[in-house]
């Protein structure tokens, strides 16, 4: 388990490549699929994904980000009553970032 946490931390170190990944895949995924419920204004479930503004902000909370990834992969989020990412989006961007670290 400790290695898993370390790998997440390494994944989101504020290096230029990871910052670019955040801007190109993670933030757009959040904007399209998550902000309608998990914004600074709504904070559904106490989660404000708009607070993640770069890779370094994710690195500060690797356990929380791991939970987010797990819920996405399990199909728990977005809720079934909300528009869901297509298979391509689900297998790229945010979810691919996590699988690269394992």
Tab-separated table of N, CA and C in Angstrom:
chain	number	residue	atom	x	y	z
A	1	UNK	N	0.823	-1.193	0.000
A	1	UNK	CA	0.000	0.000	0.000
A	1	UNK	C	0.867	1.258	0.000
A	2	UNK	N	1.952	1.269	0.769
A	2	UNK	CA	2.813	2.442	0.808
A	2	UNK	C	3.406	2.732	-0.563
A	3	UNK	N	3.775	1.684	-1.305
A	3	UNK	CA	4.332	1.880	-2.639
A	3	UNK	C	3.312	2.523	-3.563
A	4	UNK	N	2.057	2.132	-3.423
A	4	UNK	CA	0.999	2.717	-4.238
A	4	UNK	C	0.910	4.220	-3.981
A	5	UNK	N	0.961	4.623	-2.714
A	5	UNK	CA	0.880	6.037	-2.369
A	5	UNK	C	2.094	6.785	-2.900
A	6	UNK	N	3.242	6.176	-2.793
A	6	UNK	CA	4.456	6.800	-3.308
A	6	UNK	C	4.361	6.964	-4.816
A	7	UNK	N	3.839	5.952	-5.511
A	7	UNK	CA	3.738	6.055	-6.966
A	7	UNK	C	2.797	7.180	-7.362
A	8	UNK	N	1.724	7.392	-6.641
A	8	UNK	CA	0.824	8.511	-6.939
A	8	UNK	C	1.534	9.837	-6.717
A	9	UNK	N	2.297	9.907	-5.641
A	9	UNK	CA	3.021	11.136	-5.366
A	9	UNK	C	4.021	11.422	-6.475
A	10	UNK	N	4.730	10.396	-6.924
A	10	UNK	CA	5.680	10.574	-8.014
A	10	UNK	C	4.982	10.989	-9.297
A	11	UNK	N	3.802	10.435	-9.515
A	11	UNK	CA	3.059	10.756	-10.727
A	11	UNK	C	2.727	12.239	-10.806
A	12	UNK	N	2.434	12.851	-9.688
A	12	UNK	CA	1.984	14.234	-9.708
A	12	UNK	C	2.996	15.224	-9.152
A	13	UNK	N	4.268	14.874	-9.212
A	13	UNK	CA	5.289	15.858	-8.879
A	13	UNK	C	5.165	17.019	-9.850
A	14	UNK	N	5.432	18.222	-9.416
A	14	UNK	CA	5.234	19.377	-10.278
A	14	UNK	C	6.329	19.524	-11.345
A	15	UNK	N	6.526	18.493	-12.107
A	15	UNK	CA	7.453	18.541	-13.226
A	15	UNK	C	6.717	19.055	-14.451
A	16	UNK	N	7.404	19.673	-15.386
A	16	UNK	CA	6.729	20.226	-16.558
A	16	UNK	C	5.853	19.215	-17.300
A	17	UNK	N	6.315	17.985	-17.460
A	17	UNK	CA	5.528	16.985	-18.195
A	17	UNK	C	4.218	16.692	-17.487
A	18	UNK	N	4.270	16.553	-16.159
A	18	UNK	CA	3.044	16.263	-15.425
A	18	UNK	C	2.125	17.469	-15.392
A	19	UNK	N	2.682	18.647	-15.318
A	19	UNK	CA	1.861	19.850	-15.366
A	19	UNK	C	1.138	19.946	-16.700
A	20	UNK	N	1.826	19.566	-17.766
A	20	UNK	CA	1.205	19.560	-19.090
A	20	UNK	C	0.087	18.524	-19.142
A	21	UNK	N	0.310	17.332	-18.557
A	21	UNK	CA	-0.736	16.312	-18.513
A	21	UNK	C	-1.957	16.829	-17.768
A	22	UNK	N	-1.732	17.538	-16.666
A	22	UNK	CA	-2.851	18.083	-15.906
A	22	UNK	C	-3.659	19.028	-16.781
A	23	UNK	N	-2.976	19.947	-17.445
A	23	UNK	CA	-3.653	20.948	-18.272
A	23	UNK	C	-4.328	20.339	-19.495
A	24	UNK	N	-3.750	19.272	-20.038
A	24	UNK	CA	-4.283	18.680	-21.266
A	24	UNK	C	-5.313	17.589	-21.034
A	25	UNK	N	-5.247	16.895	-19.895
A	25	UNK	CA	-6.173	15.781	-19.721
A	25	UNK	C	-6.950	15.803	-18.412
A	26	UNK	N	-6.309	16.050	-17.307
A	26	UNK	CA	-6.998	15.950	-16.022
A	26	UNK	C	-7.991	17.093	-15.828
A	27	UNK	N	-7.541	18.330	-15.962
A	27	UNK	CA	-8.445	19.469	-15.751
A	27	UNK	C	-9.606	19.458	-16.747
A	28	UNK	N	-9.368	19.207	-18.040
A	28	UNK	CA	-10.512	19.143	-18.960
A	28	UNK	C	-11.492	18.021	-18.620
A	29	UNK	N	-10.976	16.881	-18.143
A	29	UNK	CA	-11.852	15.782	-17.737
A	29	UNK	C	-12.716	16.223	-16.564
A	30	UNK	N	-12.101	16.840	-15.558
A	30	UNK	CA	-12.863	17.359	-14.422
A	30	UNK	C	-13.913	18.352	-14.897
A	31	UNK	N	-13.516	19.294	-15.747
A	31	UNK	CA	-14.439	20.327	-16.218
A	31	UNK	C	-15.641	19.722	-16.933
A	32	UNK	N	-15.401	18.745	-17.762
A	32	UNK	CA	-16.482	18.145	-18.556
A	32	UNK	C	-17.367	17.213	-17.734
A	33	UNK	N	-16.778	16.476	-16.797
A	33	UNK	CA	-17.507	15.398	-16.139
A	33	UNK	C	-17.782	15.585	-14.654
A	34	UNK	N	-17.132	16.541	-14.014
A	34	UNK	CA	-17.182	16.579	-12.550
A	34	UNK	C	-17.620	17.911	-11.938
A	35	UNK	N	-17.236	19.016	-12.557
A	35	UNK	CA	-17.472	20.318	-11.953
A	35	UNK	C	-18.950	20.641	-11.742
A	36	UNK	N	-19.842	20.024	-12.478
A	36	UNK	CA	-21.262	20.332	-12.306
A	36	UNK	C	-21.746	19.975	-10.899
A	37	UNK	N	-21.053	19.079	-10.219
A	37	UNK	CA	-21.397	18.722	-8.831
A	37	UNK	C	-20.281	19.051	-7.841
A	38	UNK	N	-19.043	18.924	-8.284
A	38	UNK	CA	-17.901	19.059	-7.382
A	38	UNK	C	-17.114	20.340	-7.685
A	39	UNK	N	-17.803	21.458	-7.591
A	39	UNK	CA	-17.196	22.773	-7.851
A	39	UNK	C	-16.996	23.504	-6.524
A	40	UNK	N	-16.364	24.655	-6.599
A	40	UNK	CA	-16.175	25.482	-5.407
A	40	UNK	C	-17.525	25.910	-4.829
A	41	UNK	N	-18.508	26.088	-5.693
A	41	UNK	CA	-19.826	26.533	-5.247
A	41	UNK	C	-20.630	25.393	-4.620
A	42	UNK	N	-20.657	24.221	-5.269
A	42	UNK	CA	-21.514	23.126	-4.799
A	42	UNK	C	-20.844	22.204	-3.784
A	43	UNK	N	-19.619	21.812	-4.024
A	43	UNK	CA	-18.868	20.928	-3.120
A	43	UNK	C	-19.671	19.694	-2.699
A	44	UNK	N	-20.352	19.058	-3.645
A	44	UNK	CA	-21.119	17.860	-3.330
A	44	UNK	C	-20.210	16.832	-2.678
A	45	UNK	N	-20.679	16.254	-1.585
A	45	UNK	CA	-19.870	15.294	-0.848
A	45	UNK	C	-18.627	15.904	-0.231
A	46	UNK	N	-18.598	17.230	-0.119
A	46	UNK	CA	-17.455	17.925	0.448
A	46	UNK	C	-16.255	17.984	-0.479
A	47	UNK	N	-16.484	17.711	-1.764
A	47	UNK	CA	-15.375	17.653	-2.726
A	47	UNK	C	-15.445	18.806	-3.716
A	48	UNK	N	-14.395	19.602	-3.731
A	48	UNK	CA	-14.257	20.713	-4.676
A	48	UNK	C	-13.104	20.392	-5.620
A	49	UNK	N	-13.404	19.874	-6.787
A	49	UNK	CA	-12.352	19.526	-7.745
A	49	UNK	C	-11.752	20.751	-8.419
A	50	UNK	N	-12.419	21.880	-8.346
A	50	UNK	CA	-11.838	23.105	-8.890
A	50	UNK	C	-10.616	23.545	-8.082
A	51	UNK	N	-10.473	23.037	-6.874
A	51	UNK	CA	-9.315	23.377	-6.042
A	51	UNK	C	-8.026	22.775	-6.605
A	52	UNK	N	-8.162	21.732	-7.422
A	52	UNK	CA	-6.985	21.149	-8.069
A	52	UNK	C	-6.676	21.982	-9.304
A	53	UNK	N	-5.677	22.823	-9.192
A	53	UNK	CA	-5.357	23.752	-10.275
A	53	UNK	C	-4.118	23.350	-11.064
A	54	UNK	N	-3.368	22.371	-10.539
A	54	UNK	CA	-2.173	21.893	-11.223
A	54	UNK	C	-1.753	20.564	-10.608
A	55	UNK	N	-0.708	19.980	-11.142
A	55	UNK	CA	-0.245	18.682	-10.654
A	55	UNK	C	0.208	18.759	-9.200
A	56	UNK	N	0.803	19.857	-8.811
A	56	UNK	CA	1.269	20.001	-7.432
A	56	UNK	C	0.109	19.974	-6.443
A	57	UNK	N	-1.032	20.537	-6.814
A	57	UNK	CA	-2.175	20.535	-5.902
A	57	UNK	C	-2.708	19.123	-5.686
A	58	UNK	N	-2.602	18.277	-6.687
A	58	UNK	CA	-2.998	16.874	-6.538
A	58	UNK	C	-1.988	16.143	-5.660
A	59	UNK	N	-0.722	16.435	-5.830
A	59	UNK	CA	0.340	15.776	-5.056
A	59	UNK	C	0.180	16.040	-3.561
A	60	UNK	N	-0.481	17.105	-3.195
A	60	UNK	CA	-0.687	17.420	-1.783
A	60	UNK	C	-1.725	16.506	-1.137
A	61	UNK	N	-2.571	15.848	-1.945
A	61	UNK	CA	-3.618	14.973	-1.421
A	61	UNK	C	-3.693	13.674	-2.220
A	62	UNK	N	-2.627	12.880	-2.207
A	62	UNK	CA	-2.623	11.681	-3.045
A	62	UNK	C	-3.681	10.650	-2.651
A	63	UNK	N	-3.990	10.517	-1.365
A	63	UNK	CA	-5.008	9.546	-0.950
A	63	UNK	C	-6.379	9.930	-1.472
A	64	UNK	N	-6.683	11.220	-1.414
A	64	UNK	CA	-7.988	11.690	-1.903
A	64	UNK	C	-8.087	11.472	-3.411
A	65	UNK	N	-7.005	11.788	-4.127
A	65	UNK	CA	-7.038	11.620	-5.573
A	65	UNK	C	-7.159	10.141	-5.941
A	66	UNK	N	-6.546	9.275	-5.170
A	66	UNK	CA	-6.670	7.831	-5.397
A	66	UNK	C	-8.124	7.394	-5.255
A	67	UNK	N	-8.832	7.925	-4.258
A	67	UNK	CA	-10.256	7.611	-4.072
A	67	UNK	C	-11.074	8.088	-5.274
A	68	UNK	N	-10.758	9.275	-5.761
A	68	UNK	CA	-11.463	9.807	-6.933
A	68	UNK	C	-11.275	8.862	-8.114
A	69	UNK	N	-10.051	8.455	-8.342
A	69	UNK	CA	-9.749	7.546	-9.447
A	69	UNK	C	-10.476	6.220	-9.286
A	70	UNK	N	-10.484	5.669	-8.091
A	70	UNK	CA	-11.164	4.401	-7.841
A	70	UNK	C	-12.657	4.502	-8.138
A	71	UNK	N	-13.270	5.588	-7.733
A	71	UNK	CA	-14.710	5.764	-7.976
A	71	UNK	C	-15.011	5.913	-9.461
A	72	UNK	N	-14.116	6.580	-10.188
A	72	UNK	CA	-14.289	6.698	-11.636
A	72	UNK	C	-14.160	5.334	-12.313
A	73	UNK	N	-13.126	4.593	-11.956
A	73	UNK	CA	-12.893	3.281	-12.563
A	73	UNK	C	-14.005	2.296	-12.236
A	74	UNK	N	-14.587	2.407	-11.044
A	74	UNK	CA	-15.665	1.516	-10.634
A	74	UNK	C	-16.999	1.898	-11.272
A	75	UNK	N	-17.035	3.038	-11.960
A	75	UNK	CA	-18.275	3.494	-12.581
A	75	UNK	C	-19.234	4.149	-11.601
A	76	UNK	N	-18.744	4.464	-10.410
A	76	UNK	CA	-19.583	5.115	-9.409
A	76	UNK	C	-19.747	6.604	-9.683
A	77	UNK	N	-18.809	7.174	-10.397
A	77	UNK	CA	-18.827	8.588	-10.736
A	77	UNK	C	-18.537	8.740	-12.213
A	78	UNK	N	-19.113	9.658	-12.860
A	78	UNK	CA	-20.280	10.413	-12.419
A	78	UNK	C	-21.441	9.472	-12.139
A	79	UNK	N	-22.397	9.905	-11.329
A	79	UNK	CA	-23.548	9.055	-11.018
A	79	UNK	C	-24.274	8.636	-12.297
A	80	UNK	N	-24.914	7.510	-12.234
A	80	UNK	CA	-25.602	6.969	-13.407
A	80	UNK	C	-26.702	7.902	-13.933
A	81	UNK	N	-27.174	8.809	-13.105
A	81	UNK	CA	-28.200	9.760	-13.545
A	81	UNK	C	-27.618	10.952	-14.289
A	82	UNK	N	-26.297	11.064	-14.321
A	82	UNK	CA	-25.618	12.178	-14.984
A	82	UNK	C	-24.973	11.685	-16.280
A	83	UNK	N	-24.698	12.609	-17.205
A	83	UNK	CA	-23.964	12.206	-18.413
A	83	UNK	C	-22.631	11.583	-18.014
A	84	UNK	N	-22.284	10.486	-18.693
A	84	UNK	CA	-21.071	9.760	-18.347
A	84	UNK	C	-20.049	9.886	-19.459
A	85	UNK	N	-18.761	9.836	-19.104
A	85	UNK	CA	-17.722	9.911	-20.144
A	85	UNK	C	-17.822	8.698	-21.062
A	86	UNK	N	-17.533	8.907	-22.334
A	86	UNK	CA	-17.534	7.765	-23.240
A	86	UNK	C	-16.322	6.885	-22.921
A	87	UNK	N	-16.271	5.709	-23.513
A	87	UNK	CA	-15.213	4.740	-23.219
A	87	UNK	C	-13.830	5.325	-23.482
A	88	UNK	N	-13.699	6.086	-24.551
A	88	UNK	CA	-12.399	6.679	-24.882
A	88	UNK	C	-11.947	7.648	-23.792
A	89	UNK	N	-12.840	8.497	-23.342
A	89	UNK	CA	-12.495	9.456	-22.285
A	89	UNK	C	-12.194	8.732	-20.983
A	90	UNK	N	-12.953	7.689	-20.695
A	90	UNK	CA	-12.759	6.937	-19.455
A	90	UNK	C	-11.399	6.243	-19.451
A	91	UNK	N	-10.937	5.804	-20.615
A	91	UNK	CA	-9.676	5.068	-20.706
A	91	UNK	C	-8.480	5.957	-21.016
A	92	UNK	N	-8.693	7.239	-21.085
A	92	UNK	CA	-7.590	8.168	-21.332
A	92	UNK	C	-7.641	9.263	-20.290
A	93	UNK	N	-6.789	10.232	-20.433
A	93	UNK	CA	-6.824	11.367	-19.517
A	93	UNK	C	-6.620	10.972	-18.076
A	94	UNK	N	-7.598	11.242	-17.271
A	94	UNK	CA	-7.498	11.040	-15.831
A	94	UNK	C	-7.245	9.585	-15.462
A	95	UNK	N	-8.008	8.649	-15.999
A	95	UNK	CA	-7.857	7.256	-15.597
A	95	UNK	C	-6.552	6.662	-16.092
A	96	UNK	N	-6.069	7.073	-17.229
A	96	UNK	CA	-4.780	6.580	-17.730
A	96	UNK	C	-3.648	7.067	-16.847
A	97	UNK	N	-3.760	8.255	-16.302
A	97	UNK	CA	-2.719	8.764	-15.418
A	97	UNK	C	-2.511	7.814	-14.248
A	98	UNK	N	-3.582	7.318	-13.685
A	98	UNK	CA	-3.473	6.414	-12.549
A	98	UNK	C	-2.898	5.073	-12.923
A	99	UNK	N	-3.279	4.524	-14.071
A	99	UNK	CA	-2.773	3.219	-14.440
A	99	UNK	C	-1.309	3.262	-14.817
A	100	UNK	N	-0.793	4.408	-15.244
A	100	UNK	CA	0.618	4.538	-15.549
A	100	UNK	C	1.465	4.404	-14.290
A	101	UNK	N	0.887	4.735	-13.155
A	101	UNK	CA	1.646	4.743	-11.918
A	101	UNK	C	1.711	3.378	-11.249
A	102	UNK	N	0.961	2.451	-11.739
A	102	UNK	CA	0.928	1.125	-11.091
A	102	UNK	C	1.881	0.179	-11.728
